């Protein structure tokens, strides 16, 4: 039986809320977490060797980015076989052992399923290429004749997320004019046809396969993709290609909801608390309401909240994102999620160190600006305390607990993100947030792999001073801040429920109350409170004995009544 920190023997008669409603999930970008094999690429054995670290950090689950056999044109989001493990990462038995051992540590394990597209090396796509237009093999994908007299123009004007158009003309082994196939991402990622019953059945079987192996659920890649408008109409002139809208032909189509209803039934039938988290969005101006439609009780359990991640460091904007997140979820009964970083965006220490600290779009191919890392780090400290004080689930991207910043000077010849080539070298892409993380030692690979290992992306020399080994036990370090905040979140009754009540507070600040009198106060910049700028204070009447966080480091956790300075500055708001 699992050594479960979430219930089990001695649990109260009233069932506790499902674990995922307030879980903290740690994102393991497998290629860059820990390399046990010595080839410079992280692997499953590496993750296994660091499970005690994750348990001690205080997270509830890990989500592992795709580990399937893949040509790796998009970091594994081009899957060639959904029921196996890429030899780079290990074998199926390693995955099974990882799951078992994680469970023994009280950690759940979520996989990453990629249903919008396969790899062009998937057996289905090879078969499709070798088959005639109109064949059953081609119907699993989105093949179409081209426009123009000889079919030499793409079937419509859809763009690829990675740059260029979303169509590639397939060489034809037949006498017919060659057809085009759809790929919303790289040409190595052909889109599946979700109208096809075989596609639906296959993915239901894949989901069952991994749940049977022991996974606790899935993060679903491009979960608002999948279904397309069957007529494949052109995008209207001037339409925003990236933001779902009612008439958007490839994002947010209604047909996708049925897919998730079927998956939810599989989860429920598996007899335990399995969970599906959609990577959905960003969803546009009325986005949170649109998002909630995926979270109806018979669909997905959660969806990432990209609006929070994209928000600039601004009190009004953050508050409006928090409100817009929570309100529509009440109707569907789903918990909110909060996230600051992932493997697709500029690390938030860097974003917060910029004059404009938001993201206009969720990908990192935004203009580069000067970065003040000290400011970004300070804001990041305040932001994580805010995030972990909010009701719902939270997602932590590997390395953010070390305060890692974006690596912006990777040599061009090492860049691997397909965006780099597809944008004609205009956008460097996402490699800068995917650099292997530092564990120990004074020189690369900083314990990421054995001494002498050359990591697949070079680590900055300065990462020696932020390695896990240096920060562990060091008062005021980012790592100790995360550990303390996660302990507080796990242990304090004020953070257990889902309610949040705003209290009046001056411009440039946020102040809200949770249960049991717990309050969270955030001073975003130079403000009226006598607190340093970019400071979050958690006030609680009954903190655990070890609850005081470094008072010089943008974060306090104080007894109530608070220390005199804080009491003085917050007096008005409390009355
Ligand atoms: C979203 C994933 O997070 C990203 O890394 C990937 O490139 C695209 N989906 C395509 O699968």
Coordinates of C-alpha atoms in Angstrom, one line a residue, residues 5-567:
X5 CA 0.5 11.6 3.2
X6 CA -3.0 12.6 2.0
X7 CA -5.3 10.4 4.1
X8 CA -5.3 6.7 4.8
X9 CA -5.3 5.2 8.3
X10 CA -6.7 7.6 10.9
X11 CA -8.4 9.8 8.3
X12 CA -11.6 11.5 9.6
X13 CA -15.0 10.1 8.8
X14 CA -15.8 12.9 6.4
X15 CA -13.9 12.2 3.3
X16 CA -11.1 14.6 2.7
X17 CA -11.3 16.6 -0.5
X18 CA -9.6 14.8 -3.4
X19 CA -5.8 15.2 -3.3
X20 CA -5.6 17.1 -6.5
X21 CA -7.8 19.9 -5.5
X22 CA -5.0 21.6 -3.5
X23 CA -2.0 19.6 -4.7
X24 CA 1.4 21.1 -5.4
X25 CA 2.7 19.5 -8.6
X26 CA 6.4 19.6 -9.5
X27 CA 7.1 19.6 -13.2
X28 CA 10.0 17.4 -14.1
X29 CA 11.4 18.3 -17.5
X30 CA 13.0 14.9 -17.9
X31 CA 15.8 15.9 -20.2
X32 CA 17.1 18.4 -17.8
X33 CA 16.4 17.1 -14.3
X34 CA 19.0 14.4 -13.5
X35 CA 21.1 12.2 -15.7
X36 CA 22.0 8.8 -14.3
X37 CA 23.3 7.3 -17.5
X38 CA 26.0 9.8 -18.2
X39 CA 24.9 10.8 -21.8
X40 CA 24.2 14.4 -20.8
X41 CA 20.4 13.9 -21.0
X42 CA 18.2 13.4 -18.0
X43 CA 16.5 10.1 -17.5
X44 CA 14.1 8.1 -15.4
X45 CA 16.8 6.6 -13.2
X46 CA 17.9 10.2 -12.6
X47 CA 14.4 11.2 -11.4
X48 CA 14.3 8.1 -9.2
X49 CA 17.6 9.1 -7.6
X50 CA 16.1 12.5 -6.6
X51 CA 12.7 11.4 -5.2
X52 CA 13.8 12.0 -1.7
X53 CA 14.6 15.6 -2.7
X54 CA 11.1 16.1 -4.0
X55 CA 9.5 14.5 -1.0
X56 CA 11.5 16.8 1.3
X57 CA 10.7 19.8 -0.8
X58 CA 7.1 19.1 0.2
X59 CA 5.3 18.7 -3.1
X60 CA 2.5 16.2 -3.6
X61 CA 3.1 15.0 -7.2
X62 CA 5.4 15.1 -10.1
X63 CA 4.4 15.6 -13.7
X64 CA 7.0 14.2 -16.1
X65 CA 7.2 15.7 -19.6
X66 CA 6.9 13.2 -22.5
X67 CA 9.2 10.2 -22.1
X68 CA 8.0 8.2 -25.2
X69 CA 10.1 7.1 -28.1
X70 CA 10.5 10.2 -30.3
X71 CA 12.8 11.7 -32.9
X72 CA 12.8 14.7 -30.6
X73 CA 12.1 17.4 -33.1
X74 CA 10.1 19.1 -30.4
X75 CA 11.6 17.8 -27.2
X76 CA 9.5 14.6 -27.1
X77 CA 6.2 16.3 -28.0
X78 CA 6.5 14.3 -31.2
X79 CA 5.6 10.8 -30.1
X80 CA 6.4 7.8 -32.2
X81 CA 5.1 5.1 -29.8
X82 CA 2.7 6.0 -27.0
X83 CA 3.2 2.7 -25.1
X84 CA 6.9 2.7 -24.6
X85 CA 9.8 4.7 -23.2
X86 CA 12.5 6.3 -25.3
X87 CA 15.9 4.5 -24.7
X88 CA 17.4 7.9 -23.9
X89 CA 15.2 7.9 -20.8
X90 CA 15.2 4.2 -19.9
X91 CA 12.6 1.4 -20.4
X92 CA 9.1 0.6 -19.4
X93 CA 10.2 -1.2 -16.3
X94 CA 12.1 1.9 -15.2
X95 CA 8.9 3.8 -15.5
X96 CA 7.0 1.2 -13.5
X97 CA 9.7 1.2 -10.8
X98 CA 9.7 5.0 -10.7
X99 CA 6.0 5.1 -10.2
X100 CA 6.2 2.5 -7.4
X101 CA 9.0 4.2 -5.6
X102 CA 7.4 7.6 -5.9
X103 CA 4.2 6.2 -4.4
X104 CA 6.3 4.8 -1.6
X105 CA 7.6 8.3 -1.0
X106 CA 4.0 9.6 -0.9
X107 CA 4.3 11.3 -4.3
X108 CA 1.9 10.8 -7.2
X109 CA 3.1 10.7 -10.8
X110 CA 1.4 12.3 -13.7
X111 CA 2.4 11.5 -17.3
X112 CA 2.1 13.9 -20.3
X113 CA -0.2 12.7 -23.1
X114 CA 0.1 14.3 -26.6
X115 CA -3.2 13.7 -28.4
X116 CA -3.3 16.6 -30.9
X117 CA -0.5 15.1 -33.1
X118 CA 1.9 12.2 -33.3
X119 CA 5.4 12.2 -34.6
X120 CA 5.8 11.8 -38.4
X121 CA 7.8 8.7 -37.4
X122 CA 4.7 7.1 -35.8
X123 CA 3.7 3.8 -37.6
X124 CA 0.3 5.3 -38.4
X125 CA 1.8 8.3 -40.2
X126 CA 4.2 6.2 -42.2
X127 CA 1.3 4.0 -43.2
X128 CA -0.6 7.1 -44.2
X129 CA 2.2 8.4 -46.4
X130 CA 2.4 5.0 -48.1
X131 CA -1.4 4.9 -48.7
X132 CA -3.6 6.5 -51.3
X133 CA -5.6 9.6 -50.8
X134 CA -9.0 8.7 -49.3
X135 CA -7.6 5.6 -47.6
X136 CA -8.4 4.6 -44.0
X137 CA -4.8 5.2 -43.1
X138 CA -4.9 8.8 -44.3
X139 CA -8.2 9.4 -42.5
X140 CA -6.4 9.1 -39.1
X141 CA -4.7 12.4 -40.0
X142 CA -5.8 15.6 -41.8
X143 CA -4.8 15.1 -45.4
X144 CA -6.3 17.4 -48.1
X145 CA -5.8 18.2 -51.7
X146 CA -4.1 21.5 -52.3
X147 CA -5.7 24.5 -53.9
X148 CA -4.6 25.8 -57.3
X149 CA -4.7 24.0 -60.6
X150 CA -2.2 21.4 -59.6
X151 CA -2.9 21.4 -55.9
X152 CA 0.3 23.4 -55.3
X153 CA -1.2 25.8 -52.8
X154 CA -1.9 24.8 -49.1
X155 CA -5.5 23.9 -48.4
X156 CA -6.0 26.9 -46.2
X157 CA -4.2 29.8 -44.6
X158 CA -3.6 28.4 -41.1
X159 CA -0.2 29.2 -39.6
X160 CA 2.0 26.9 -37.6
X161 CA 2.6 27.8 -33.9
X162 CA 6.3 27.4 -34.6
X163 CA 6.3 29.7 -37.7
X164 CA 5.5 29.3 -41.3
X165 CA 2.3 27.6 -42.5
X166 CA 0.6 24.7 -40.9
X167 CA 0.6 22.5 -44.0
X168 CA 3.3 20.4 -45.7
X169 CA 2.9 18.7 -49.0
X170 CA 3.6 15.0 -48.7
X171 CA 5.5 13.2 -51.4
X172 CA 3.0 10.9 -53.0
X173 CA 3.9 7.3 -54.0
X174 CA 0.8 7.3 -56.2
X175 CA -0.2 8.9 -59.4
X176 CA -2.5 11.3 -57.6
X177 CA -1.3 14.9 -57.1
X178 CA 0.5 14.9 -53.8
X179 CA -1.7 15.9 -50.9
X180 CA -1.0 18.2 -48.0
X181 CA -1.1 17.3 -44.3
X182 CA -1.9 19.5 -41.4
X183 CA 0.6 20.2 -38.6
X184 CA -0.3 23.0 -36.2
X185 CA 3.3 22.7 -34.8
X186 CA 6.3 21.2 -36.6
X187 CA 6.0 19.2 -39.9
X188 CA 7.3 16.4 -37.7
X189 CA 4.1 16.6 -35.7
X190 CA 1.1 15.8 -38.0
X191 CA -2.3 16.5 -36.5
X192 CA -4.6 13.6 -35.8
X193 CA -8.2 13.6 -37.1
X194 CA -10.3 13.4 -34.0
X195 CA -13.4 12.7 -36.1
X196 CA -11.9 9.3 -36.7
X197 CA -13.3 6.5 -34.4
X198 CA -10.0 4.6 -34.5
X199 CA -8.1 7.6 -33.2
X200 CA -10.5 8.0 -30.3
X201 CA -10.4 4.3 -29.4
X202 CA -6.6 4.2 -29.6
X203 CA -6.2 7.1 -27.2
X204 CA -8.6 5.6 -24.7
X205 CA -6.6 2.4 -24.9
X206 CA -3.3 4.4 -24.3
X207 CA -4.9 6.2 -21.3
X208 CA -5.9 2.8 -19.8
X209 CA -2.4 1.4 -20.5
X210 CA -0.7 4.0 -18.4
X211 CA -3.3 4.1 -15.6
X212 CA -2.9 0.3 -15.4
X213 CA 0.9 0.8 -15.1
X214 CA 0.2 3.0 -12.1
X215 CA 0.2 6.6 -13.4
X216 CA -2.0 8.9 -11.3
X217 CA -3.2 10.9 -14.3
X218 CA -2.0 13.0 -17.2
X219 CA -1.2 16.5 -18.2
X220 CA -2.9 16.8 -21.6
X221 CA -0.8 18.6 -24.3
X222 CA -2.7 21.3 -26.4
X223 CA -5.9 20.1 -24.8
X224 CA -7.9 22.8 -26.6
X225 CA -6.7 21.5 -30.0
X226 CA -7.7 18.1 -31.2
X227 CA -11.1 18.8 -32.9
X228 CA -11.0 21.0 -36.0
X229 CA -13.8 22.7 -38.0
X230 CA -14.4 19.9 -40.5
X231 CA -14.7 22.4 -43.4
X232 CA -11.1 23.6 -42.6
X233 CA -12.1 27.2 -43.4
X234 CA -9.5 30.0 -43.8
X235 CA -8.9 32.1 -40.7
X236 CA -10.8 35.3 -41.2
X237 CA -8.6 38.2 -42.3
X238 CA -7.4 40.0 -39.2
X239 CA -8.4 37.1 -36.9
X240 CA -6.0 36.3 -34.0
X241 CA -4.7 32.9 -34.9
X242 CA -3.7 32.0 -31.3
X243 CA -6.6 32.9 -29.2
X244 CA -9.7 30.7 -29.1
X245 CA -13.0 32.4 -30.0
X246 CA -16.4 30.9 -30.8
X247 CA -15.7 30.7 -34.5
X248 CA -12.1 29.7 -34.2
X249 CA -11.5 26.8 -36.6
X250 CA -8.8 25.0 -34.7
X251 CA -8.7 26.1 -31.0
X252 CA -11.5 25.3 -28.6
X253 CA -13.8 23.4 -31.0
X254 CA -16.7 21.8 -29.2
X255 CA -15.9 18.2 -30.4
X256 CA -13.0 18.1 -28.0
X257 CA -15.4 18.0 -25.0
X258 CA -16.6 14.5 -25.9
X259 CA -13.1 13.2 -25.9
X260 CA -12.6 14.3 -22.3
X261 CA -15.9 13.0 -21.2
X262 CA -14.8 9.5 -22.4
X263 CA -11.4 9.9 -20.6
X264 CA -13.1 11.0 -17.4
X265 CA -15.2 7.9 -17.5
X266 CA -12.0 5.8 -17.7
X267 CA -10.5 7.7 -14.8
X268 CA -13.6 7.1 -12.7
X269 CA -13.7 3.5 -13.6
X270 CA -10.1 3.0 -12.6
X271 CA -11.5 3.2 -9.0
X272 CA -9.2 5.8 -7.6
X273 CA -8.4 9.4 -7.7
X274 CA -6.8 9.8 -11.1
X275 CA -6.6 13.2 -12.6
X276 CA -6.5 15.0 -16.0
X277 CA -5.0 18.5 -16.3
X278 CA -5.5 20.3 -19.6
X279 CA -2.9 22.5 -21.1
X280 CA -5.5 24.9 -22.4
X281 CA -5.0 28.4 -23.7
X282 CA -4.5 31.2 -23.1
X283 CA -8.1 31.6 -23.9
X284 CA -8.6 35.3 -24.6
X285 CA -10.6 38.1 -23.0
X286 CA -13.5 35.9 -21.8
X287 CA -11.0 33.1 -21.4
X288 CA -11.6 31.9 -17.8
X289 CA -15.3 31.3 -18.6
X290 CA -14.3 29.4 -21.7
X291 CA -11.8 27.4 -19.7
X292 CA -14.4 26.5 -17.2
X293 CA -16.3 24.6 -19.9
X294 CA -13.6 22.0 -20.0
X295 CA -13.9 21.6 -16.2
X296 CA -17.5 20.6 -15.9
X297 CA -17.9 17.7 -13.5
X298 CA -17.7 15.1 -16.3
X299 CA -14.7 16.5 -18.1
X300 CA -11.2 17.5 -17.0
X301 CA -10.3 17.9 -13.4
X302 CA -8.1 21.0 -13.9
X303 CA -6.6 23.3 -16.5
X304 CA -3.5 25.4 -16.3
X305 CA -4.1 29.0 -15.6
X306 CA -1.9 30.8 -18.1
X307 CA -3.4 34.2 -17.3
X308 CA -1.8 34.1 -13.9
X309 CA 1.6 33.2 -15.5
X310 CA 1.2 36.0 -18.1
X311 CA 0.2 38.7 -15.7
X312 CA 2.7 41.5 -15.1
X313 CA 3.8 42.3 -11.5
X314 CA 1.0 44.7 -10.9
X315 CA -1.5 44.6 -8.1
X316 CA -4.6 45.5 -10.1
X317 CA -3.8 43.1 -12.9
X318 CA -3.0 40.2 -10.5
X319 CA -6.1 40.8 -8.5
X320 CA -8.3 40.8 -11.6
X321 CA -6.7 37.6 -12.8
X322 CA -7.3 36.0 -9.4
X323 CA -11.0 37.1 -9.4
X324 CA -11.5 36.1 -13.1
X325 CA -10.0 32.7 -12.3
X326 CA -12.1 31.9 -9.2
X327 CA -15.5 33.1 -10.2
X328 CA -16.4 30.8 -13.2
X329 CA -15.0 27.8 -11.4
X330 CA -17.6 28.0 -8.6
X331 CA -20.3 27.0 -11.1
X332 CA -18.5 23.9 -12.3
X333 CA -17.0 23.0 -8.9
X334 CA -13.4 22.7 -10.2
X335 CA -10.4 24.0 -8.3
X336 CA -8.3 26.8 -9.6
X337 CA -4.7 26.2 -10.6
X338 CA -1.7 28.6 -10.3
X339 CA 1.5 28.5 -12.2
X340 CA 4.4 30.9 -12.7
X341 CA 6.8 29.0 -15.0
X342 CA 7.0 26.0 -17.3
X343 CA 9.2 24.6 -20.1
X344 CA 7.6 26.9 -22.7
X345 CA 8.1 30.3 -21.1
X346 CA 10.9 32.6 -20.0
X347 CA 11.7 31.7 -16.4
X348 CA 9.8 34.1 -14.1
X349 CA 12.9 35.4 -12.2
X350 CA 13.9 36.9 -15.6
X351 CA 10.4 38.1 -16.5
X352 CA 9.9 39.8 -13.2
X353 CA 13.3 41.5 -13.6
X354 CA 12.1 43.3 -16.7
X355 CA 10.4 46.7 -17.1
X356 CA 7.5 44.9 -18.7
X357 CA 7.1 41.8 -16.5
X358 CA 4.1 40.2 -18.3
X359 CA 3.9 37.9 -21.3
X360 CA 1.9 39.2 -24.3
X361 CA 1.7 35.7 -25.5
X362 CA 2.5 32.5 -23.7
X363 CA 5.5 31.5 -25.7
X364 CA 8.8 33.2 -24.9
X365 CA 9.4 34.6 -28.3
X366 CA 8.8 38.1 -26.9
X367 CA 11.3 40.8 -27.5
X368 CA 14.2 40.7 -25.2
X369 CA 14.6 43.4 -22.6
X370 CA 17.2 44.3 -20.1
X371 CA 16.8 42.2 -16.9
X372 CA 17.5 43.1 -13.3
X373 CA 17.9 39.7 -11.8
X374 CA 18.0 41.0 -8.2
X375 CA 14.6 42.6 -8.7
X376 CA 13.3 39.6 -10.5
X377 CA 14.4 37.3 -7.7
X378 CA 12.8 39.5 -5.0
X379 CA 9.5 39.5 -6.9
X380 CA 9.7 35.8 -7.5
X381 CA 10.0 35.3 -3.7
X382 CA 7.0 37.4 -3.1
X383 CA 5.1 35.7 -6.0
X384 CA 5.6 32.2 -4.8
X385 CA 4.2 33.0 -1.3
X386 CA 1.3 34.7 -3.0
X387 CA 0.7 31.7 -5.3
X388 CA 0.9 29.2 -2.5
X389 CA -1.5 31.1 -0.4
X390 CA -4.2 31.1 -3.1
X391 CA -6.9 28.4 -3.0
X392 CA -6.6 25.5 -5.4
X393 CA -3.7 23.6 -6.9
X394 CA -0.2 24.9 -7.8
X395 CA 2.4 23.9 -10.3
X396 CA 6.2 24.4 -9.7
X397 CA 8.6 24.1 -12.6
X398 CA 11.9 22.4 -11.8
X399 CA 14.6 24.9 -10.9
X400 CA 12.3 27.7 -9.9
X401 CA 12.8 26.6 -6.3
X402 CA 16.5 27.4 -6.8
X403 CA 15.7 30.8 -8.3
X404 CA 17.1 29.8 -11.7
X405 CA 16.9 32.5 -14.4
X406 CA 16.5 32.2 -18.2
X407 CA 19.8 31.4 -20.0
X408 CA 19.7 33.9 -22.7
X409 CA 23.1 33.5 -24.2
X410 CA 23.1 29.8 -25.4
X411 CA 25.2 29.5 -28.5
X412 CA 23.1 29.6 -31.6
X413 CA 24.5 26.3 -32.9
X414 CA 23.2 24.5 -29.8
X415 CA 19.6 25.8 -30.0
X416 CA 17.2 22.9 -30.4
X417 CA 13.7 24.4 -30.3
X418 CA 12.2 24.0 -33.7
X419 CA 11.0 27.6 -33.4
X420 CA 14.6 28.8 -34.1
X421 CA 14.7 27.3 -37.6
X422 CA 11.0 27.8 -38.4
X423 CA 11.1 31.5 -37.6
X424 CA 14.1 31.9 -39.9
X425 CA 16.3 32.6 -36.8
X426 CA 14.1 35.4 -35.6
X427 CA 13.1 33.7 -32.3
X428 CA 15.5 31.7 -30.2
X429 CA 12.7 29.7 -28.7
X430 CA 12.5 27.9 -25.4
X431 CA 15.8 26.3 -24.8
X432 CA 16.8 29.0 -22.3
X433 CA 14.3 27.7 -19.7
X434 CA 15.3 24.1 -20.3
X435 CA 18.9 24.1 -19.2
X436 CA 19.8 21.2 -16.9
X437 CA 19.5 22.1 -13.3
X438 CA 22.4 22.4 -10.8
X439 CA 22.5 20.0 -7.8
X440 CA 26.0 20.3 -6.4
X441 CA 29.7 21.1 -7.0
X442 CA 31.4 24.1 -8.4
X443 CA 31.7 23.3 -12.1
X444 CA 29.3 22.0 -14.8
X445 CA 27.5 19.6 -14.8
X446 CA 26.9 20.6 -11.2
X447 CA 25.8 17.1 -10.2
X448 CA 23.2 17.0 -13.0
X449 CA 25.2 14.0 -14.3
X450 CA 28.4 12.2 -13.3
X451 CA 31.6 14.3 -13.3
X452 CA 32.7 14.7 -16.9
X453 CA 29.2 14.5 -18.3
X454 CA 28.5 17.2 -20.9
X455 CA 24.9 18.4 -20.4
X456 CA 22.8 18.7 -23.6
X457 CA 22.6 22.4 -23.0
X458 CA 25.5 24.2 -21.3
X459 CA 24.9 25.5 -17.8
X460 CA 26.0 29.0 -16.8
X461 CA 29.1 29.0 -14.6
X462 CA 27.2 31.1 -12.0
X463 CA 24.7 28.3 -11.4
X464 CA 27.3 26.8 -9.0
X465 CA 26.2 29.4 -6.4
X466 CA 22.5 28.4 -6.6
X467 CA 22.9 24.6 -6.6
X468 CA 20.7 22.6 -4.4
X469 CA 23.7 21.6 -2.2
X470 CA 24.5 25.3 -1.5
X471 CA 20.9 26.4 -0.8
X472 CA 19.8 23.4 1.3
X473 CA 19.8 24.5 4.9
X474 CA 20.9 28.0 4.1
X475 CA 18.7 30.5 5.9
X476 CA 17.0 32.9 3.5
X477 CA 17.8 30.8 0.4
X478 CA 15.1 30.4 -2.3
X479 CA 15.1 26.7 -1.7
X480 CA 14.4 27.1 2.0
X481 CA 11.7 29.7 1.2
X482 CA 9.9 27.1 -1.0
X483 CA 10.4 24.4 1.7
X484 CA 9.0 26.5 4.4
X485 CA 6.1 27.8 2.3
X486 CA 5.2 24.3 1.3
X487 CA 5.3 23.1 4.9
X488 CA 3.0 26.0 5.8
X489 CA 0.7 25.2 3.0
X490 CA 0.5 21.5 4.0
X491 CA 0.2 22.1 7.7
X492 CA -1.9 25.2 8.2
X493 CA -5.7 24.9 8.3
X494 CA -6.1 28.4 6.9
X495 CA -4.8 27.2 3.6
X496 CA -6.9 24.0 3.4
X497 CA -10.2 25.3 2.1
X498 CA -11.1 27.1 -1.1
X499 CA -12.4 30.4 0.1
X500 CA -10.7 33.7 -0.3
X501 CA -11.9 37.1 0.9
X502 CA -10.4 40.4 -0.2
X503 CA -9.8 43.0 2.4
X504 CA -9.4 46.7 1.6
X505 CA -5.8 47.7 1.0
X506 CA -4.0 50.6 -0.5
X507 CA -3.1 50.9 -4.2
X508 CA -0.1 48.7 -5.1
X509 CA -0.9 46.1 -2.5
X510 CA -3.0 43.0 -2.2
X511 CA -4.6 41.8 1.0
X512 CA -6.8 38.7 1.4
X513 CA -8.0 36.4 4.1
X514 CA -8.3 32.6 3.9
X515 CA -9.7 30.4 6.7
X516 CA -8.7 30.4 10.4
X517 CA -7.7 34.0 10.3
X518 CA -4.8 33.5 7.9
X519 CA -4.0 36.5 5.8
X520 CA -1.8 37.2 2.9
X521 CA -0.5 40.7 2.3
X522 CA 1.6 41.6 -0.8
X523 CA 3.4 44.8 -1.2
X524 CA 4.2 44.9 -4.9
X525 CA 6.4 47.9 -5.2
X526 CA 7.2 51.1 -3.3
X527 CA 4.0 51.3 -1.4
X528 CA 2.2 52.8 1.5
X529 CA 3.0 49.9 3.8
X530 CA 6.3 50.1 5.6
X531 CA 7.5 46.9 4.0
X532 CA 10.2 46.6 1.4
X533 CA 8.9 46.5 -2.2
X534 CA 8.0 43.1 -3.6
X535 CA 7.2 41.6 -0.2
X536 CA 4.6 39.0 0.7
X537 CA 3.7 38.6 4.4
X538 CA 1.6 35.7 5.6
X539 CA 0.0 36.4 8.9
X540 CA -1.4 33.6 11.0
X541 CA -2.3 33.2 14.6
X542 CA -0.9 29.7 15.1
X543 CA 2.2 29.3 12.9
X544 CA 4.3 26.1 13.4
X545 CA 7.4 26.7 15.5
X546 CA 9.6 26.7 12.5
X547 CA 7.4 29.1 10.6
X548 CA 9.5 32.2 10.5
X549 CA 11.0 32.8 7.2
X550 CA 14.1 35.0 6.7
X551 CA 13.0 38.5 7.5
X552 CA 15.5 40.1 5.3
X553 CA 14.4 38.3 2.2
X554 CA 11.1 39.5 0.9
X555 CA 9.1 37.1 2.8
X556 CA 8.0 36.8 6.4
X557 CA 5.7 34.4 8.1
X558 CA 4.8 36.1 11.3
X559 CA 2.8 35.4 14.4
X560 CA -0.3 37.4 14.9
X561 CA -0.1 39.9 16.5
X562 CA 2.6 40.6 14.1
X563 CA 6.0 42.1 14.7
X564 CA 5.7 45.8 15.4
X565 CA 6.6 47.0 12.0
X566 CA 4.1 44.8 10.3
X567 CA 1.5 45.4 12.9

